[in-house]
Short mmCIF file of C-alpha atoms (C1' of nucleotides) in Angstrom, two decimals:
data_model
loop_
_atom_site.label_atom_id
_atom_site.label_comp_id
_atom_site.label_asym_id
_atom_site.label_seq_id
_atom_site.Cartn_x
_atom_site.Cartn_y
_atom_site.Cartn_z
CA MET A 1 1.01 21.09 -12.48
CA ASP A 2 -0.23 17.89 -14.06
CA LEU A 3 -0.61 14.92 -11.76
CA ASN A 4 -0.15 12.52 -14.65
CA GLN A 5 3.24 13.98 -15.45
CA PHE A 6 4.40 14.01 -11.85
CA LEU A 7 7.11 11.42 -11.39
CA PRO A 8 6.27 10.11 -7.90
CA TYR A 9 2.66 9.71 -8.95
CA GLN A 10 3.58 7.90 -12.15
CA LEU A 11 5.85 5.55 -10.28
CA SER A 12 3.28 4.70 -7.65
CA ILE A 13 0.59 4.02 -10.24
CA LEU A 14 2.96 1.86 -12.22
CA SER A 15 4.20 -0.16 -9.30
CA LEU A 16 0.64 -0.58 -8.02
CA LYS A 17 -0.47 -1.95 -11.37
CA ILE A 18 2.36 -4.45 -11.46
CA SER A 19 2.10 -5.61 -7.88
CA ASN A 20 -1.69 -5.82 -7.89
CA GLY A 21 -1.52 -7.94 -10.98
CA ILE A 22 0.98 -10.25 -9.37
CA ALA A 23 -0.81 -10.39 -6.04
CA GLU A 24 -4.04 -11.43 -7.68
CA HIS A 25 -2.30 -14.02 -9.78
CA TYR A 26 -0.54 -15.61 -6.79
CA GLN A 27 -3.64 -15.59 -4.69
CA ASP A 28 -5.56 -17.34 -7.45
CA GLN A 29 -2.89 -19.77 -8.55
CA PHE A 30 -1.19 -20.66 -5.29
CA GLY A 31 -3.23 -19.16 -2.44
CA ILE A 32 -0.37 -17.03 -1.15
CA ASN A 33 0.00 -13.28 -0.81
CA ILE A 34 2.96 -11.06 -1.67
CA SER A 35 4.48 -11.16 1.82
CA GLU A 36 4.31 -14.93 1.87
CA TRP A 37 5.73 -15.10 -1.60
CA ARG A 38 8.69 -12.93 -0.64
CA VAL A 39 9.48 -14.95 2.46
CA LEU A 40 9.22 -18.18 0.51
CA VAL A 41 11.64 -16.92 -2.13
CA ILE A 42 14.10 -15.85 0.55
CA LEU A 43 13.91 -19.20 2.31
CA TYR A 44 14.30 -21.11 -0.92
CA LYS A 45 17.77 -19.67 -1.33
CA ASN A 46 18.56 -19.23 2.37
CA PRO A 47 17.49 -22.25 4.39
CA ASP A 48 17.55 -22.25 8.17
CA ILE A 49 17.58 -18.53 8.92
CA THR A 50 15.90 -16.44 11.61
CA ALA A 51 13.14 -13.87 11.26
CA LYS A 52 15.72 -11.16 11.67
CA LYS A 53 17.71 -12.43 8.72
CA ILE A 54 14.54 -12.71 6.65
CA ALA A 55 13.77 -9.12 7.49
CA GLN A 56 17.19 -8.01 6.33
CA LEU A 57 16.97 -9.91 3.08
CA SER A 58 13.41 -8.94 2.23
CA GLN A 59 13.39 -5.34 3.48
CA MET A 60 10.12 -6.12 5.25
CA ASP A 61 9.66 -5.08 8.88
CA LYS A 62 9.72 -7.54 11.75
CA VAL A 63 6.00 -7.40 12.50
CA ARG A 64 5.17 -8.37 8.98
CA ILE A 65 7.74 -11.14 9.04
CA SER A 66 6.34 -12.46 12.29
CA ARG A 67 2.84 -12.64 10.87
CA THR A 68 3.98 -14.06 7.57
CA VAL A 69 6.04 -16.92 8.97
CA LYS A 70 3.22 -17.74 11.39
CA SER A 71 0.83 -18.02 8.48
CA LEU A 72 3.28 -20.06 6.42
CA VAL A 73 3.83 -22.48 9.29
CA GLN A 74 0.06 -22.83 9.66
CA LYS A 75 -0.28 -23.48 5.95
CA ASN A 76 2.43 -26.10 6.40
CA TYR A 77 5.04 -24.75 4.06
CA LEU A 78 7.69 -24.10 6.72
CA THR A 79 9.27 -25.85 9.62
CA GLN A 80 10.35 -23.99 12.71
CA SER A 81 13.25 -24.97 14.88
CA GLN A 82 14.89 -23.53 17.95
CA HIS A 83 17.91 -21.41 17.23
CA PRO A 84 20.90 -23.28 18.71
CA LEU A 85 22.51 -20.23 20.31
CA ASP A 86 19.69 -17.80 21.00
CA ALA A 87 16.55 -18.84 22.86
CA ARG A 88 14.65 -15.80 21.59
CA ALA A 89 15.05 -16.77 17.98
CA LYS A 90 13.77 -19.52 15.76
CA ASN A 91 15.13 -20.85 12.50
CA TYR A 92 12.85 -21.34 9.54
CA GLU A 93 13.15 -23.45 6.44
CA LEU A 94 10.92 -24.76 3.70
CA ASN A 95 9.61 -28.24 4.26
CA GLU A 96 9.04 -30.64 1.37
CA ARG A 97 5.65 -29.11 0.64
CA GLY A 98 7.19 -25.65 0.62
CA ARG A 99 9.94 -26.65 -1.76
CA TYR A 100 7.39 -28.31 -4.00
CA LEU A 101 5.37 -25.11 -4.05
CA MET A 102 8.42 -23.04 -4.91
CA ARG A 103 9.36 -25.28 -7.77
CA ALA A 104 6.04 -24.21 -9.29
CA VAL A 105 6.01 -20.59 -8.14
CA ILE A 106 9.47 -19.47 -9.16
CA PRO A 107 9.34 -20.42 -12.84
CA ASP A 108 5.92 -18.81 -12.91
CA ALA A 109 7.32 -15.57 -11.48
CA LEU A 110 10.24 -15.56 -13.87
CA ARG A 111 7.89 -16.16 -16.77
CA TYR A 112 5.83 -13.16 -15.72
CA GLU A 113 8.92 -10.99 -15.47
CA GLU A 114 10.19 -12.23 -18.79
CA GLU A 115 6.85 -11.46 -20.36
CA LEU A 116 7.12 -7.89 -19.14
CA LEU A 117 10.73 -7.52 -20.21
CA SER A 118 10.13 -9.15 -23.56
CA GLN A 119 8.32 -6.01 -24.57
CA LEU A 120 11.52 -4.04 -24.14
CA ASN A 121 14.47 -4.15 -26.48
CA GLN A 122 18.02 -4.68 -25.32
CA ASP A 123 18.75 -0.97 -24.87
CA GLU A 124 15.57 -0.37 -22.94
CA ARG A 125 16.32 -3.26 -20.60
CA ALA A 126 19.76 -1.91 -19.89
CA GLN A 127 18.36 1.56 -19.28
CA LEU A 128 15.74 0.21 -16.92
CA HIS A 129 18.32 -1.69 -14.96
CA HIS A 130 20.57 1.34 -14.82
CA LEU A 131 17.80 3.69 -13.69
CA ILE A 132 16.59 1.39 -10.92
CA GLY A 133 20.12 1.12 -9.61
CA LYS A 134 20.57 4.84 -9.77
CA PHE A 135 17.35 5.61 -7.91
CA ASN A 136 18.21 3.14 -5.23
CA ARG A 137 21.54 4.84 -4.74
CA ILE A 138 19.90 8.27 -4.69
CA LEU A 139 17.19 7.28 -2.23
CA GLY A 140 19.47 5.31 0.05
CA MET B 1 16.08 -16.60 -8.27
CA ASP B 2 17.21 -13.42 -6.53
CA LEU B 3 14.49 -11.27 -5.06
CA ASN B 4 16.68 -8.18 -5.33
CA GLN B 5 17.01 -8.64 -9.06
CA PHE B 6 13.34 -9.34 -9.61
CA LEU B 7 11.76 -6.44 -11.43
CA PRO B 8 8.35 -6.27 -9.74
CA TYR B 9 10.05 -6.38 -6.36
CA GLN B 10 12.52 -3.65 -7.27
CA LEU B 11 9.74 -1.43 -8.55
CA SER B 12 7.61 -1.85 -5.46
CA ILE B 13 10.51 -1.10 -3.13
CA LEU B 14 11.43 1.95 -5.15
CA SER B 15 7.94 3.35 -5.36
CA LEU B 16 7.40 2.70 -1.65
CA LYS B 17 10.53 4.64 -0.76
CA ILE B 18 9.49 7.59 -2.86
CA SER B 19 5.87 7.70 -1.77
CA ASN B 20 6.64 7.15 1.91
CA GLY B 21 9.13 9.98 1.76
CA ILE B 22 6.57 12.28 0.20
CA ALA B 23 3.75 11.21 2.48
CA GLU B 24 5.80 11.96 5.56
CA HIS B 25 6.91 15.28 4.20
CA TYR B 26 3.35 16.41 3.40
CA GLN B 27 2.00 15.23 6.70
CA ASP B 28 4.70 17.19 8.50
CA GLN B 29 4.67 20.32 6.38
CA PHE B 30 1.01 20.68 5.49
CA GLY B 31 -0.97 18.15 7.54
CA ILE B 32 -2.38 16.38 4.49
CA ASN B 33 -2.02 12.82 3.28
CA ILE B 34 -1.37 11.54 -0.22
CA SER B 35 -5.03 11.05 -1.10
CA GLU B 36 -5.83 14.58 -0.01
CA TRP B 37 -2.84 15.91 -1.87
CA ARG B 38 -3.93 14.19 -5.08
CA VAL B 39 -7.49 15.47 -4.85
CA LEU B 40 -6.25 19.00 -4.13
CA VAL B 41 -3.98 18.94 -7.17
CA ILE B 42 -6.82 17.74 -9.37
CA LEU B 43 -9.16 20.43 -8.09
CA TYR B 44 -6.56 23.13 -8.52
CA LYS B 45 -6.60 22.56 -12.25
CA ASN B 46 -10.20 21.36 -12.53
CA PRO B 47 -12.54 23.48 -10.45
CA ASP B 48 -16.16 22.56 -9.92
CA ILE B 49 -16.13 18.87 -10.72
CA THR B 50 -17.90 15.86 -9.21
CA ALA B 51 -16.46 12.97 -7.23
CA LYS B 52 -16.82 10.80 -10.28
CA LYS B 53 -14.69 13.14 -12.35
CA ILE B 54 -12.11 13.31 -9.58
CA ALA B 55 -11.99 9.53 -9.56
CA GLN B 56 -11.38 9.44 -13.30
CA LEU B 57 -8.62 12.03 -13.16
CA SER B 58 -6.86 10.62 -10.10
CA GLN B 59 -7.28 6.90 -10.76
CA MET B 60 -8.44 6.53 -7.17
CA ASP B 61 -11.58 4.54 -6.40
CA LYS B 62 -14.85 6.13 -5.40
CA VAL B 63 -14.73 5.05 -1.75
CA ARG B 64 -11.42 6.75 -1.28
CA ILE B 65 -12.61 9.87 -3.07
CA SER B 66 -15.72 10.00 -0.92
CA ARG B 67 -13.66 9.86 2.25
CA THR B 68 -11.04 12.26 0.99
CA VAL B 69 -13.40 15.03 -0.07
CA LYS B 70 -15.29 14.63 3.19
CA SER B 71 -12.08 15.15 5.11
CA LEU B 72 -11.04 18.10 2.93
CA VAL B 73 -14.40 19.78 3.44
CA GLN B 74 -14.04 19.25 7.19
CA LYS B 75 -10.56 20.74 7.09
CA ASN B 76 -12.10 23.65 5.21
CA TYR B 77 -10.12 23.49 2.01
CA LEU B 78 -13.08 22.73 -0.26
CA THR B 79 -16.57 23.98 -0.87
CA GLN B 80 -19.34 21.66 -1.88
CA SER B 81 -22.25 22.64 -4.10
CA GLN B 82 -25.22 20.83 -5.53
CA HIS B 83 -24.71 19.60 -9.05
CA PRO B 84 -27.14 21.59 -11.23
CA LEU B 85 -28.37 18.64 -13.28
CA ASP B 86 -27.90 15.60 -11.07
CA ALA B 87 -29.24 15.51 -7.54
CA ARG B 88 -27.02 12.55 -6.65
CA ALA B 89 -23.84 14.47 -7.32
CA LYS B 90 -22.03 17.39 -5.75
CA ASN B 91 -19.49 19.70 -7.26
CA TYR B 92 -16.28 20.44 -5.42
CA GLU B 93 -13.83 23.29 -5.69
CA LEU B 94 -11.00 24.75 -3.67
CA ASN B 95 -12.00 27.66 -1.47
CA GLU B 96 -9.61 30.53 -0.80
CA ARG B 97 -7.88 28.60 1.95
CA GLY B 98 -7.47 25.62 -0.36
CA ARG B 99 -5.99 27.73 -3.13
CA TYR B 100 -3.65 29.33 -0.63
CA LEU B 101 -2.50 25.90 0.51
CA MET B 102 -1.89 24.77 -3.04
CA ARG B 103 0.18 27.82 -3.83
CA ALA B 104 2.56 26.50 -1.17
CA VAL B 105 2.22 22.78 -1.85
CA ILE B 106 2.68 22.69 -5.60
CA PRO B 107 6.05 24.46 -5.82
CA ASP B 108 7.16 22.27 -2.97
CA ALA B 109 6.17 19.13 -4.88
CA LEU B 110 7.84 20.31 -8.05
CA ARG B 111 10.99 21.13 -6.10
CA TYR B 112 11.04 17.60 -4.70
CA GLU B 113 10.60 16.11 -8.15
CA GLU B 114 13.26 18.40 -9.57
CA GLU B 115 15.62 17.37 -6.81
CA LEU B 116 15.12 13.73 -7.76
CA LEU B 117 15.48 14.40 -11.47
CA SER B 118 18.46 16.66 -11.01
CA GLN B 119 20.47 13.57 -10.21
CA LEU B 120 19.80 12.27 -13.70
CA ASN B 121 21.42 13.59 -16.86
CA GLN B 122 19.45 14.54 -19.94
CA ASP B 123 19.66 11.08 -21.49
CA GLU B 124 18.58 9.35 -18.31
CA ARG B 125 15.59 11.65 -17.95
CA ALA B 126 14.50 10.92 -21.47
CA GLN B 127 14.93 7.19 -20.90
CA LEU B 128 12.92 7.33 -17.71
CA HIS B 129 10.12 9.16 -19.41
CA HIS B 130 10.16 6.74 -22.28
CA LEU B 131 10.14 3.67 -20.06
CA ILE B 132 7.27 4.89 -17.91
CA GLY B 133 5.23 5.56 -21.00
CA LYS B 134 6.06 2.16 -22.40
CA PHE B 135 5.12 0.29 -19.23
CA ASN B 136 1.85 2.14 -19.03
CA ARG B 137 1.06 1.13 -22.55
CA ILE B 138 2.05 -2.48 -21.84
CA LEU B 139 0.06 -2.72 -18.64
CA GLY B 140 -3.00 -0.94 -19.98
"C1'" DT C 1 -45.36 6.00 -18.24
"C1'" DA C 2 -44.44 2.30 -15.16
"C1'" DA C 3 -41.03 -1.02 -14.34
"C1'" DT C 4 -36.29 -2.11 -14.65
"C1'" DA C 5 -31.55 -1.14 -14.92
"C1'" DT C 6 -27.81 1.85 -14.19
"C1'" DT C 7 -25.26 5.35 -11.94
"C1'" DT C 8 -23.52 8.27 -7.97
"C1'" DG C 9 -22.03 8.31 -3.75
"C1'" DT C 10 -21.95 6.56 1.23
"C1'" DT C 11 -21.69 3.20 4.79
"C1'" DT C 12 -20.62 -1.24 6.76
"C1'" DC C 13 -17.61 -4.80 7.42
"C1'" DA C 14 -13.47 -7.47 7.24
"C1'" DT C 15 -8.60 -7.27 6.13
"C1'" DT C 16 -4.11 -5.24 6.01
"C1'" DT C 17 -0.82 -2.47 7.89
"C1'" DG C 18 2.29 0.00 11.00
"C1'" DT C 19 3.47 1.99 15.65
"C1'" DA C 20 4.07 1.32 20.17
"C1'" DA C 21 4.07 -1.50 24.08
"C1'" DC C 22 5.34 -5.72 25.72
"C1'" DT C 23 7.85 -10.37 27.01
"C1'" DA C 24 11.77 -12.97 27.03
"C1'" DT C 25 16.46 -13.38 26.37
"C1'" DT C 26 21.12 -11.87 25.60
"C1'" DT C 27 24.79 -8.48 25.79
"C1'" DT C 28 27.12 -4.77 27.85
"C1'" DT C 29 28.96 -2.22 31.54
"C1'" DG C 30 30.24 -0.51 35.98
"C1'" DC D 1 28.51 -10.68 38.75
"C1'" DA D 2 24.45 -7.70 39.08
"C1'" DA D 3 22.13 -3.93 36.93
"C1'" DA D 4 21.22 -1.65 32.75
"C1'" DA D 5 20.84 -1.65 27.91
"C1'" DA D 6 19.97 -3.83 23.74
"C1'" DT D 7 17.89 -7.33 20.85
"C1'" DA D 8 14.37 -10.95 18.88
"C1'" DG D 9 9.99 -11.53 18.33
"C1'" DT D 10 4.88 -11.04 19.56
"C1'" DT D 11 0.75 -8.70 20.71
"C1'" DA D 12 -2.49 -4.85 21.13
"C1'" DC D 13 -4.25 -1.01 19.20
"C1'" DA D 14 -5.47 2.33 15.74
"C1'" DA D 15 -5.56 3.89 11.02
"C1'" DA D 16 -6.01 2.90 6.11
"C1'" DT D 17 -8.03 0.23 2.65
"C1'" DG D 18 -11.27 -2.15 -0.42
"C1'" DA D 19 -15.27 -5.17 -1.46
"C1'" DA D 20 -19.91 -5.48 -0.99
"C1'" DA D 21 -24.26 -3.79 0.42
"C1'" DC D 22 -26.86 0.05 0.44
"C1'" DA D 23 -29.77 4.51 -0.61
"C1'" DA D 24 -31.08 7.84 -3.74
"C1'" DA D 25 -31.48 9.57 -8.18
"C1'" DT D 26 -31.34 9.14 -13.15
"C1'" DA D 27 -31.65 6.64 -17.53
"C1'" DT D 28 -33.59 3.03 -20.23
"C1'" DT D 29 -37.05 0.19 -22.17
"C1'" DA D 30 -41.11 -2.24 -22.99
#
DNA sequence: TAATATTTGTTTCATTTGTAACTATTTTTG
DNA sequence: CAAAAATAGTTACAAATGAAACAAATATTA
C-alpha cells in the first residue's frame, strides 16, 4: 500500500494545498480568513438573512457561523438587525464597507480560480466538473 | 459568484467529507487518528526510519510527527531505537502489535477506497487519476 | 580545532476547532 | 392554555494544530 497513491490521502493533500494558498492570500491581501470570506460571499448574494440560513448556504456549522459573524460585525463589514418575526434570530447584511470589500475580493477569487482552470483544457474542465458532482452525489 | 460552483470551495468540502468519514471510521474501528494512521502506513513499508524521513514521506510537519510517534510508542505499536550515526535522531519501526494492526487496517483502507472508486467507470477513474496528477504538478 | 551555522526533534504558547451544555424564544401537543 | 419539545444562537471546555523558541547534536568554515 502506497500512501501517495491512496485516493483519500491525495485528495486531502490537494485540497489542503489549494485552501492554504487561498487562506494565506486573503489574510495578506484583505485581512480575512476563509470562514469570513465564505460568509461574506454568501451575504453578498443573499442580503438580510439569519445565521441559520448562512449555515445552510455555506455548509458551515452554527458555532463557526456565530463566531464568524461576530468577528465580521466587529471588523465593521456587517450590520445586524433584529429578525422581525423571531426574537432569537438576527438578520445580517453587508454594510457599505462590506460591499466595497467584496467588490475587490470576488474578482480576485475568480481570477485565482481562472488561473487554476486555465491550466486545464476544455475536456479536463468538463471531467473535473463531472467528477466533483459525482463524488458529491456518492458521498451525500 | 456562487460559492457552490467555486472550485476551491468544492474541493475543500469534498475532501473534508472523505477525510472526516475515514477519521471517524478509524477511531471507531481501531482507535487511531489520521496522523497515526499515516505514520503507521509509512512505517509498514519503510521500517527503521527517523522522524525526519517520516515527515518527508508523509508530508506532515515535524511537530505533528513528533507527537504522533510519541503517541504510537505509548500505545505500543512502535519501537524506538537510537540512530547509529546521529545521536539526535531515533529510528522507528512497527513492533509485532503494530504489524498485526496494519494487517487489519490496510485491507480495510483499500476496501474503502475501492468502494469509492467502484462507483466510477474506467474512464472516470483514469480522468480522476490524471486530474490529481495535473493539479499536483500545477500546485508544486 | 574552535567558533559558527545548521539540523533534529521537543516543548511552549496562542489560535482554531468542534462537542456539549446552556439561555432564550418559539412551536407543538395534550 | 400550560407543559413539553424543538429551535436559534452563544458560551464553556477540551482537543488539535502550527509557529516560534528551545536544547542537543552534527556539520561547516575560517
